[in-house]
Short mmCIF file of C-alpha atoms in Angstrom, two decimals:
data_model
loop_
_atom_site.label_atom_id
_atom_site.label_comp_id
_atom_site.label_asym_id
_atom_site.label_seq_id
_atom_site.Cartn_x
_atom_site.Cartn_y
_atom_site.Cartn_z
CA MET A 1 -24.58 50.11 55.56
CA GLU A 2 -26.97 53.05 55.74
CA LEU A 3 -27.81 54.88 52.53
CA GLU A 4 -28.05 58.64 52.20
CA GLU A 5 -31.58 59.90 52.37
CA GLY A 6 -33.21 60.19 48.96
CA ILE A 7 -31.32 57.41 47.18
CA ARG A 8 -34.01 55.43 45.35
CA ALA A 9 -31.98 53.01 43.22
CA PRO A 10 -28.58 52.41 44.80
CA LEU A 11 -25.68 51.29 42.63
CA PHE A 12 -22.91 49.85 44.82
CA ILE A 13 -19.34 50.23 43.59
CA PHE A 14 -16.67 48.28 45.45
CA ILE A 15 -13.32 50.03 45.35
CA LYS A 16 -10.24 48.02 46.24
CA SER A 17 -8.19 49.64 48.99
CA ARG A 18 -4.57 49.00 49.69
CA SER A 19 -3.88 45.48 50.96
CA ARG A 20 -3.55 45.05 54.69
CA LYS A 21 -0.38 43.84 56.39
CA ASP A 22 -1.98 40.42 56.94
CA GLY A 23 -2.45 40.07 53.16
CA LEU A 24 -6.22 40.45 53.15
CA GLU A 25 -7.70 42.93 50.72
CA THR A 26 -10.18 45.55 51.87
CA TYR A 27 -12.77 47.46 49.90
CA ARG A 28 -14.54 50.79 50.21
CA VAL A 29 -18.12 50.97 49.00
CA LYS A 30 -19.33 53.92 46.93
CA VAL A 31 -23.08 54.35 46.47
CA ILE A 32 -24.50 56.25 43.51
CA ASP A 33 -28.20 56.91 42.95
CA ASP A 34 -28.91 55.06 39.71
CA HIS A 35 -32.53 56.22 39.45
CA PRO A 36 -33.23 57.79 36.01
CA GLU A 37 -34.60 60.95 37.64
CA SER A 38 -31.29 61.44 39.47
CA PHE A 39 -29.12 60.15 36.62
CA ALA A 40 -30.96 61.16 33.46
CA ASN A 41 -30.18 60.73 29.78
CA GLY A 42 -27.39 63.07 28.72
CA SER A 43 -25.74 62.74 32.15
CA MET A 44 -22.22 61.57 32.78
CA LYS A 45 -20.59 60.47 36.02
CA PHE A 46 -16.83 60.08 36.34
CA VAL A 47 -15.79 57.80 39.26
CA ASN A 48 -12.22 57.77 40.58
CA LEU A 49 -11.19 54.16 41.28
CA THR A 50 -7.50 55.02 41.74
CA GLN A 51 -5.75 55.21 45.11
CA GLY A 52 -4.95 58.90 44.64
CA GLY A 53 -6.53 62.22 43.88
CA LEU A 54 -7.28 63.25 40.30
CA TYR A 55 -7.79 66.54 38.54
CA LEU A 56 -10.34 66.29 35.70
CA ILE A 57 -10.94 68.63 32.76
CA VAL A 58 -13.86 67.83 30.44
CA GLY A 59 -15.16 69.58 27.33
CA GLN A 60 -14.15 71.63 24.31
CA ASP A 61 -14.32 74.77 26.45
CA GLN A 62 -13.21 73.00 29.62
CA GLU A 63 -16.73 73.12 31.08
CA VAL A 64 -15.64 70.89 33.96
CA LYS A 65 -12.47 71.55 35.94
CA LYS A 66 -12.59 69.69 39.25
CA SER A 67 -10.59 67.62 41.68
CA MET A 68 -11.68 64.14 42.74
CA LYS A 69 -10.63 62.28 45.85
CA PRO A 70 -10.13 58.51 45.66
CA GLY A 71 -13.62 57.01 45.41
CA GLY A 72 -15.09 60.39 44.53
CA HIS A 73 -17.24 61.19 41.52
CA ILE A 74 -18.08 64.18 39.34
CA ASN A 75 -21.34 64.72 37.46
CA HIS A 76 -21.70 66.46 34.11
CA GLN A 77 -24.83 67.14 32.05
CA LEU A 78 -24.48 67.42 28.28
CA PRO A 79 -25.97 70.61 26.78
CA GLU A 80 -29.06 70.49 24.56
CA GLY A 81 -28.18 69.62 20.96
CA PHE A 82 -24.83 68.03 21.89
CA LYS A 83 -23.33 65.77 19.21
CA GLY A 84 -19.86 64.36 18.85
CA ASN A 85 -17.21 63.74 21.44
CA LEU A 86 -15.67 65.46 24.45
CA PRO A 87 -12.00 65.94 25.25
CA VAL A 88 -11.01 64.56 28.65
CA LYS A 89 -7.76 65.41 30.39
CA MET A 90 -6.68 64.06 33.75
CA ALA A 91 -3.75 64.55 36.05
CA LEU A 92 -2.76 62.54 39.12
CA LYS A 93 -1.95 64.34 42.35
CA ASN A 94 1.22 63.31 44.15
CA ALA A 95 3.58 64.82 46.73
CA LYS A 96 5.38 66.89 44.07
CA GLY A 97 2.24 68.24 42.39
CA MET A 98 0.31 67.16 39.31
CA VAL A 99 1.43 64.48 36.83
CA PRO A 100 -0.33 64.31 33.44
CA ALA A 101 -2.21 61.00 33.32
CA MET A 102 -4.48 61.03 30.27
CA ASN A 103 -5.42 63.18 27.30
CA SER A 104 -8.20 61.50 25.34
CA ARG A 105 -11.86 61.75 24.27
CA VAL A 106 -15.14 60.18 25.35
CA PHE A 107 -18.22 59.69 23.18
CA PRO A 108 -21.32 60.43 25.29
CA SER A 109 -24.84 60.73 23.92
CA ARG A 110 -27.91 62.77 24.86
CA SER A 111 -29.98 59.57 24.56
CA THR A 112 -28.02 57.61 27.19
CA ARG A 113 -26.47 58.05 30.59
CA ASP A 114 -22.80 57.18 30.96
CA LEU A 115 -20.83 56.07 33.98
CA TYR A 116 -17.06 56.39 33.44
CA PHE A 117 -14.84 54.33 35.74
CA ILE A 118 -11.31 55.70 36.04
CA TRP A 119 -8.78 52.94 36.82
CA PRO A 120 -5.04 53.01 37.43
CA VAL A 121 -2.74 51.50 34.81
CA LEU A 122 -0.70 49.03 36.81
CA THR A 123 2.24 48.65 34.43
CA ASN A 124 5.04 51.19 34.46
CA THR A 125 5.07 52.08 30.75
CA LYS A 126 4.92 55.19 28.64
CA GLY A 127 1.51 56.58 27.77
CA ASN A 128 -1.62 56.98 29.83
CA LYS A 129 -1.28 56.43 33.58
CA ILE A 130 -5.00 55.72 33.93
CA ARG A 131 -7.71 54.12 31.82
CA ILE A 132 -11.44 54.63 31.49
CA THR A 133 -14.19 52.05 31.06
CA THR A 134 -17.79 53.00 30.33
CA LEU A 135 -21.12 51.66 31.54
CA ARG A 136 -23.91 53.02 29.32
CA GLU A 137 -27.67 52.67 29.61
CA ARG A 138 -30.71 54.45 28.20
CA GLY A 139 -32.84 56.12 30.86
CA ASP A 140 -36.09 54.63 29.55
CA VAL A 141 -34.59 51.14 29.80
CA ALA A 142 -33.53 51.88 33.38
CA LYS A 143 -37.07 53.00 34.28
CA GLN A 144 -38.45 49.78 32.81
CA ARG A 145 -35.90 47.68 34.67
CA LEU A 146 -36.59 49.41 37.97
CA SER A 147 -40.36 49.14 37.66
CA SER A 148 -40.14 45.39 36.92
CA GLU A 149 -37.86 44.77 39.93
CA ARG A 150 -40.31 46.11 42.51
CA VAL A 151 -41.60 43.55 44.95
CA GLU A 152 -45.06 44.22 46.38
#
């Protein structure tokens, strides 16, 4: 696999694709630059791990309103002085249009960087159609980790 030019600290995300007819599972690989200069404190990345398109709205004033393809991601930088939580709304795209999928909140911080994985809910029940899990790290810790991993 060739990386895009400029990626200094690749983070590989394996996204399960639909199963093949022979029963084997296949995966797509998403690469995100995990370097603290590209993914700084106060940054958020939302990654779509569903099989379909999503529409994402983030923020009190709906600062982010974007579509995401399967395997796609959206970046958001928190404003200076941010404290508290952010509303997050998502809808799934299907042949008939948009289906509400989630209306919740996330709790980012200006002192960390957050990666939000958006997963499908596999049971057919009432409530959210997707779920979010968070990977959080402080940028200074990432810099330390990356500098100690270098091989001369």
